[in-house]
Amino acid sequence: MLSISNISYKYQKYAVLKDVSFELQKGDYCAIIGPNGSGKTTLLNIISGALKKQEGNIQISGKKMEDYQVKDLAKQISVVPQRSEPVYHFSVFDMVMFGRHPYQTRWNYYNPEDEDIVIDALKKTNLLSLKDRMTSQLSGGEFQRTLIARAIAQQAPLMLLDEPLANLDIPHQFEILEILSDLNRAKQITIAMVIHDLALAMQAIPKSLLLKNGQLMYFGTTSKICENALIYKLFDLDESYIVNEFGNVRKRMTSTTSDKRDK
Ligand code: ADP
Ligand code: MG
């Protein structure tokens, strides 16, 4: 589905990705984990074509990335971006219909089939009752689901998500994870998503890619990431941290408020 070989990337002289290679097969579901600034967003932006790649090769569905027309690439890859884009005066329905953009020409706006696909995406993300709501009037979780619905409507075999769980409470995080697991299982959609919560990744996402300083540190099953001190190395954690086998992290705090109160 996706083959990344020897990708390196620099912003001016500053190298943010260094010789990254990995492959995702159809139906893979992969977490991308790493410290802030390790190059996760840059990597997704290069795969989606939002950033022009500098070194290395990318193949998508067996074809070189640069051999795709922009619209054909959008039929292969859908993106749920990290920072929520500015909320214009669009309804939820309109926003999700943007996912049909690669299938539309300047002369035909959407047809009944597009509409069916959008309604189906709204159902999958529990947004049908909100379809006429303005996107400026959504909660964080609803807006995040709208972006996912738009990606679903795009019907691409590969979906890239950048921190889709950020700012969501626990039930809403699981709601998104369940929507994604369903898509992955039922439709064999290949998913790569940036996630910070190790315990959630351990629970819901079978594969993981660990990125540190722009270098691939590990690529394999998520169940192994808490072995061999990998997480300690990834985040430069000292012995005051304890990472358990489920990915829960604790730290011996030197001066918590309760300590202060005791003194
Ligand atoms: P992550 O998503 O893992 O937090 P990013 O890919 O956003 O990391 O950024 C990787 C590094 O590249 C960071 O040090 C960041 O400051 C830098 N960076 C990101 N975007 C730009 C840019 N447009 N120009 C210069 N440096 C950038
Ligand atoms: Mg990022």
PDB file of N, CA and C in Angstrom, residues 109-167:
ATOM      1  N   TYR A 109     -20.995  19.691  -9.855  1.00  0.00           N
ATOM      2  CA  TYR A 109     -20.892  19.720  -8.412  1.00  0.00           C
ATOM      3  C   TYR A 109     -21.430  18.364  -7.959  1.00  0.00           C
ATOM      4  N   TYR A 110     -21.750  18.170  -6.714  1.00  0.00           N
ATOM      5  CA  TYR A 110     -21.994  16.796  -6.301  1.00  0.00           C
ATOM      6  C   TYR A 110     -23.285  16.179  -6.857  1.00  0.00           C
ATOM      7  N   ASN A 111     -23.233  14.865  -7.013  1.00  0.00           N
ATOM      8  CA  ASN A 111     -24.374  14.132  -7.549  1.00  0.00           C
ATOM      9  C   ASN A 111     -24.978  13.264  -6.435  1.00  0.00           C
ATOM     10  N   PRO A 112     -26.091  12.572  -6.718  1.00  0.00           N
ATOM     11  CA  PRO A 112     -26.744  11.787  -5.655  1.00  0.00           C
ATOM     12  C   PRO A 112     -25.824  10.741  -5.030  1.00  0.00           C
ATOM     13  N   GLU A 113     -24.904  10.191  -5.815  1.00  0.00           N
ATOM     14  CA  GLU A 113     -23.995   9.195  -5.260  1.00  0.00           C
ATOM     15  C   GLU A 113     -23.070   9.832  -4.215  1.00  0.00           C
ATOM     16  N   ASP A 114     -22.560  11.021  -4.550  1.00  0.00           N
ATOM     17  CA  ASP A 114     -21.723  11.744  -3.573  1.00  0.00           C
ATOM     18  C   ASP A 114     -22.518  11.973  -2.290  1.00  0.00           C
ATOM     19  N   GLU A 115     -23.762  12.343  -2.466  1.00  0.00           N
ATOM     20  CA  GLU A 115     -24.601  12.633  -1.300  1.00  0.00           C
ATOM     21  C   GLU A 115     -24.785  11.383  -0.438  1.00  0.00           C
ATOM     22  N   ASP A 116     -25.017  10.231  -1.082  1.00  0.00           N
ATOM     23  CA  ASP A 116     -25.144   8.971  -0.329  1.00  0.00           C
ATOM     24  C   ASP A 116     -23.869   8.676   0.452  1.00  0.00           C
ATOM     25  N   ILE A 117     -22.733   8.911  -0.190  1.00  0.00           N
ATOM     26  CA  ILE A 117     -21.444   8.619   0.450  1.00  0.00           C
ATOM     27  C   ILE A 117     -21.232   9.534   1.653  1.00  0.00           C
ATOM     28  N   VAL A 118     -21.616  10.795   1.503  1.00  0.00           N
ATOM     29  CA  VAL A 118     -21.469  11.749   2.612  1.00  0.00           C
ATOM     30  C   VAL A 118     -22.391  11.350   3.774  1.00  0.00           C
ATOM     31  N   ILE A 119     -23.621  10.989   3.449  1.00  0.00           N
ATOM     32  CA  ILE A 119     -24.566  10.585   4.511  1.00  0.00           C
ATOM     33  C   ILE A 119     -24.027   9.352   5.241  1.00  0.00           C
ATOM     34  N   ASP A 120     -23.483   8.421   4.474  1.00  0.00           N
ATOM     35  CA  ASP A 120     -22.911   7.223   5.083  1.00  0.00           C
ATOM     36  C   ASP A 120     -21.750   7.585   6.022  1.00  0.00           C
ATOM     37  N   ALA A 121     -20.890   8.507   5.597  1.00  0.00           N
ATOM     38  CA  ALA A 121     -19.752   8.946   6.439  1.00  0.00           C
ATOM     39  C   ALA A 121     -20.274   9.642   7.698  1.00  0.00           C
ATOM     40  N   LEU A 122     -21.349  10.412   7.562  1.00  0.00           N
ATOM     41  CA  LEU A 122     -21.940  11.087   8.732  1.00  0.00           C
ATOM     42  C   LEU A 122     -22.517  10.061   9.702  1.00  0.00           C
ATOM     43  N   LYS A 123     -23.115   9.006   9.166  1.00  0.00           N
ATOM     44  CA  LYS A 123     -23.656   7.941  10.033  1.00  0.00           C
ATOM     45  C   LYS A 123     -22.534   7.253  10.789  1.00  0.00           C
ATOM     46  N   LYS A 124     -21.478   6.909  10.076  1.00  0.00           N
ATOM     47  CA  LYS A 124     -20.358   6.193  10.709  1.00  0.00           C
ATOM     48  C   LYS A 124     -19.733   6.995  11.841  1.00  0.00           C
ATOM     49  N   THR A 125     -19.812   8.310  11.750  1.00  0.00           N
ATOM     50  CA  THR A 125     -19.175   9.164  12.757  1.00  0.00           C
ATOM     51  C   THR A 125     -20.205   9.784  13.708  1.00  0.00           C
ATOM     52  N   ASN A 126     -21.408   9.258  13.697  1.00  0.00           N
ATOM     53  CA  ASN A 126     -22.478   9.741  14.589  1.00  0.00           C
ATOM     54  C   ASN A 126     -22.736  11.239  14.453  1.00  0.00           C
ATOM     55  N   LEU A 127     -22.770  11.702  13.225  1.00  0.00           N
ATOM     56  CA  LEU A 127     -22.946  13.146  13.010  1.00  0.00           C
ATOM     57  C   LEU A 127     -24.218  13.481  12.238  1.00  0.00           C
ATOM     58  N   LEU A 128     -24.999  12.447  11.917  1.00  0.00           N
ATOM     59  CA  LEU A 128     -26.134  12.706  11.024  1.00  0.00           C
ATOM     60  C   LEU A 128     -27.065  13.789  11.580  1.00  0.00           C
ATOM     61  N   SER A 129     -27.300  13.729  12.883  1.00  0.00           N
ATOM     62  CA  SER A 129     -28.234  14.708  13.465  1.00  0.00           C
ATOM     63  C   SER A 129     -27.647  16.124  13.478  1.00  0.00           C
ATOM     64  N   LEU A 130     -26.344  16.214  13.228  1.00  0.00           N
ATOM     65  CA  LEU A 130     -25.696  17.543  13.248  1.00  0.00           C
ATOM     66  C   LEU A 130     -25.382  18.043  11.842  1.00  0.00           C
ATOM     67  N   LYS A 131     -25.920  17.376  10.819  1.00  0.00           N
ATOM     68  CA  LYS A 131     -25.413  17.661   9.475  1.00  0.00           C
ATOM     69  C   LYS A 131     -25.623  19.106   9.022  1.00  0.00           C
ATOM     70  N   ASP A 132     -26.645  19.763   9.540  1.00  0.00           N
ATOM     71  CA  ASP A 132     -26.888  21.146   9.119  1.00  0.00           C
ATOM     72  C   ASP A 132     -26.296  22.175  10.075  1.00  0.00           C
ATOM     73  N   ARG A 133     -25.639  21.704  11.134  1.00  0.00           N
ATOM     74  CA  ARG A 133     -25.012  22.608  12.099  1.00  0.00           C
ATOM     75  C   ARG A 133     -23.795  23.272  11.451  1.00  0.00           C
ATOM     76  N   MET A 134     -23.571  24.527  11.769  1.00  0.00           N
ATOM     77  CA  MET A 134     -22.363  25.201  11.281  1.00  0.00           C
ATOM     78  C   MET A 134     -21.138  24.621  11.998  1.00  0.00           C
ATOM     79  N   THR A 135     -20.052  24.433  11.255  1.00  0.00           N
ATOM     80  CA  THR A 135     -18.863  23.831  11.869  1.00  0.00           C
ATOM     81  C   THR A 135     -18.282  24.743  12.955  1.00  0.00           C
ATOM     82  N   SER A 136     -18.601  26.034  12.888  1.00  0.00           N
ATOM     83  CA  SER A 136     -18.126  26.954  13.931  1.00  0.00           C
ATOM     84  C   SER A 136     -18.860  26.731  15.252  1.00  0.00           C
ATOM     85  N   GLN A 137     -19.925  25.929  15.208  1.00  0.00           N
ATOM     86  CA  GLN A 137     -20.715  25.707  16.419  1.00  0.00           C
ATOM     87  C   GLN A 137     -20.621  24.263  16.914  1.00  0.00           C
ATOM     88  N   LEU A 138     -19.465  23.654  16.700  1.00  0.00           N
ATOM     89  CA  LEU A 138     -19.287  22.270  17.139  1.00  0.00           C
ATOM     90  C   LEU A 138     -18.347  22.215  18.339  1.00  0.00           C
ATOM     91  N   SER A 139     -18.515  21.191  19.139  1.00  0.00           N
ATOM     92  CA  SER A 139     -17.525  20.939  20.199  1.00  0.00           C
ATOM     93  C   SER A 139     -16.258  20.381  19.552  1.00  0.00           C
ATOM     94  N   GLY A 140     -15.192  20.318  20.340  1.00  0.00           N
ATOM     95  CA  GLY A 140     -13.933  19.787  19.813  1.00  0.00           C
ATOM     96  C   GLY A 140     -14.087  18.378  19.255  1.00  0.00           C
ATOM     97  N   GLY A 141     -14.815  17.539  19.983  1.00  0.00           N
ATOM     98  CA  GLY A 141     -15.000  16.155  19.554  1.00  0.00           C
ATOM     99  C   GLY A 141     -15.826  16.063  18.284  1.00  0.00           C
ATOM    100  N   GLU A 142     -16.856  16.896  18.196  1.00  0.00           N
ATOM    101  CA  GLU A 142     -17.702  16.890  16.996  1.00  0.00           C
ATOM    102  C   GLU A 142     -16.926  17.378  15.781  1.00  0.00           C
ATOM    103  N   PHE A 143     -16.099  18.396  16.003  1.00  0.00           N
ATOM    104  CA  PHE A 143     -15.314  18.920  14.875  1.00  0.00           C
ATOM    105  C   PHE A 143     -14.291  17.881  14.402  1.00  0.00           C
ATOM    106  N   GLN A 144     -13.667  17.215  15.371  1.00  0.00           N
ATOM    107  CA  GLN A 144     -12.709  16.171  15.022  1.00  0.00           C
ATOM    108  C   GLN A 144     -13.408  15.064  14.221  1.00  0.00           C
ATOM    109  N   ARG A 145     -14.619  14.698  14.653  1.00  0.00           N
ATOM    110  CA  ARG A 145     -15.375  13.673  13.921  1.00  0.00           C
ATOM    111  C   ARG A 145     -15.747  14.160  12.522  1.00  0.00           C
ATOM    112  N   THR A 146     -16.030  15.455  12.393  1.00  0.00           N
ATOM    113  CA  THR A 146     -16.345  16.003  11.068  1.00  0.00           C
ATOM    114  C   THR A 146     -15.147  15.847  10.129  1.00  0.00           C
ATOM    115  N   LEU A 147     -13.948  16.113  10.660  1.00  0.00           N
ATOM    116  CA  LEU A 147     -12.741  15.954   9.826  1.00  0.00           C
ATOM    117  C   LEU A 147     -12.545  14.484   9.434  1.00  0.00           C
ATOM    118  N   ILE A 148     -12.871  13.587  10.364  1.00  0.00           N
ATOM    119  CA  ILE A 148     -12.746  12.155  10.053  1.00  0.00           C
ATOM    120  C   ILE A 148     -13.817  11.748   9.035  1.00  0.00           C
ATOM    121  N   ALA A 149     -15.019  12.288   9.193  1.00  0.00           N
ATOM    122  CA  ALA A 149     -16.084  11.986   8.225  1.00  0.00           C
ATOM    123  C   ALA A 149     -15.680  12.459   6.830  1.00  0.00           C
ATOM    124  N   ARG A 150     -15.052  13.628   6.772  1.00  0.00           N
ATOM    125  CA  ARG A 150     -14.597  14.136   5.472  1.00  0.00           C
ATOM    126  C   ARG A 150     -13.579  13.168   4.860  1.00  0.00           C
ATOM    127  N   ALA A 151     -12.668  12.674   5.706  1.00  0.00           N
ATOM    128  CA  ALA A 151     -11.671  11.714   5.214  1.00  0.00           C
ATOM    129  C   ALA A 151     -12.348  10.412   4.768  1.00  0.00           C
ATOM    130  N   ILE A 152     -13.362   9.968   5.505  1.00  0.00           N
ATOM    131  CA  ILE A 152     -14.075   8.740   5.124  1.00  0.00           C
ATOM    132  C   ILE A 152     -14.755   8.940   3.760  1.00  0.00           C
ATOM    133  N   ALA A 153     -15.383  10.105   3.585  1.00  0.00           N
ATOM    134  CA  ALA A 153     -16.091  10.385   2.327  1.00  0.00           C
ATOM    135  C   ALA A 153     -15.132  10.401   1.140  1.00  0.00           C
ATOM    136  N   GLN A 154     -13.882  10.653   1.414  1.00  0.00           N
ATOM    137  CA  GLN A 154     -12.879  10.694   0.348  1.00  0.00           C
ATOM    138  C   GLN A 154     -12.590   9.303  -0.220  1.00  0.00           C
ATOM    139  N   GLN A 155     -12.957   8.263   0.532  1.00  0.00           N
ATOM    140  CA  GLN A 155     -12.837   6.868   0.082  1.00  0.00           C
ATOM    141  C   GLN A 155     -11.450   6.495  -0.416  1.00  0.00           C
ATOM    142  N   ALA A 156     -10.446   6.977   0.282  1.00  0.00           N
ATOM    143  CA  ALA A 156      -9.072   6.630  -0.099  1.00  0.00           C
ATOM    144  C   ALA A 156      -8.650   5.391   0.689  1.00  0.00           C
ATOM    145  N   PRO A 157      -7.826   4.536   0.085  1.00  0.00           N
ATOM    146  CA  PRO A 157      -7.415   3.321   0.810  1.00  0.00           C
ATOM    147  C   PRO A 157      -6.433   3.593   1.953  1.00  0.00           C
ATOM    148  N   LEU A 158      -5.801   4.772   1.948  1.00  0.00           N
ATOM    149  CA  LEU A 158      -4.847   5.118   3.011  1.00  0.00           C
ATOM    150  C   LEU A 158      -5.320   6.383   3.720  1.00  0.00           C
ATOM    151  N   MET A 159      -5.382   6.314   5.057  1.00  0.00           N
ATOM    152  CA  MET A 159      -5.798   7.491   5.838  1.00  0.00           C
ATOM    153  C   MET A 159      -4.687   7.870   6.806  1.00  0.00           C
ATOM    154  N   LEU A 160      -4.332   9.149   6.796  1.00  0.00           N
ATOM    155  CA  LEU A 160      -3.296   9.665   7.691  1.00  0.00           C
ATOM    156  C   LEU A 160      -3.951  10.603   8.684  1.00  0.00           C
ATOM    157  N   LEU A 161      -3.695  10.407   9.977  1.00  0.00           N
ATOM    158  CA  LEU A 161      -4.288  11.288  10.979  1.00  0.00           C
ATOM    159  C   LEU A 161      -3.196  11.825  11.901  1.00  0.00           C
ATOM    160  N   ASP A 162      -3.241  13.114  12.155  1.00  0.00           N
ATOM    161  CA  ASP A 162      -2.219  13.742  12.995  1.00  0.00           C
ATOM    162  C   ASP A 162      -2.826  14.151  14.331  1.00  0.00           C
ATOM    163  N   GLU A 163      -2.546  13.390  15.350  1.00  0.00           N
ATOM    164  CA  GLU A 163      -3.052  13.641  16.711  1.00  0.00           C
ATOM    165  C   GLU A 163      -4.564  13.862  16.757  1.00  0.00           C
ATOM    166  N   PRO A 164      -5.336  12.918  16.237  1.00  0.00           N
ATOM    167  CA  PRO A 164      -6.792  13.121  16.225  1.00  0.00           C
ATOM    168  C   PRO A 164      -7.416  13.059  17.613  1.00  0.00           C
ATOM    169  N   LEU A 165      -6.659  12.588  18.607  1.00  0.00           N
ATOM    170  CA  LEU A 165      -7.243  12.461  19.944  1.00  0.00           C
ATOM    171  C   LEU A 165      -6.900  13.650  20.846  1.00  0.00           C
ATOM    172  N   ALA A 166      -6.062  14.550  20.338  1.00  0.00           N
ATOM    173  CA  ALA A 166      -5.645  15.690  21.173  1.00  0.00           C
ATOM    174  C   ALA A 166      -6.883  16.490  21.584  1.00  0.00           C
ATOM    175  N   ASN A 167      -6.909  16.912  22.809  1.00  0.00           N
ATOM    176  CA  ASN A 167      -7.998  17.750  23.343  1.00  0.00           C
ATOM    177  C   ASN A 167      -9.346  17.054  23.496  1.00  0.00           C
TER     178      ASN A 167
END
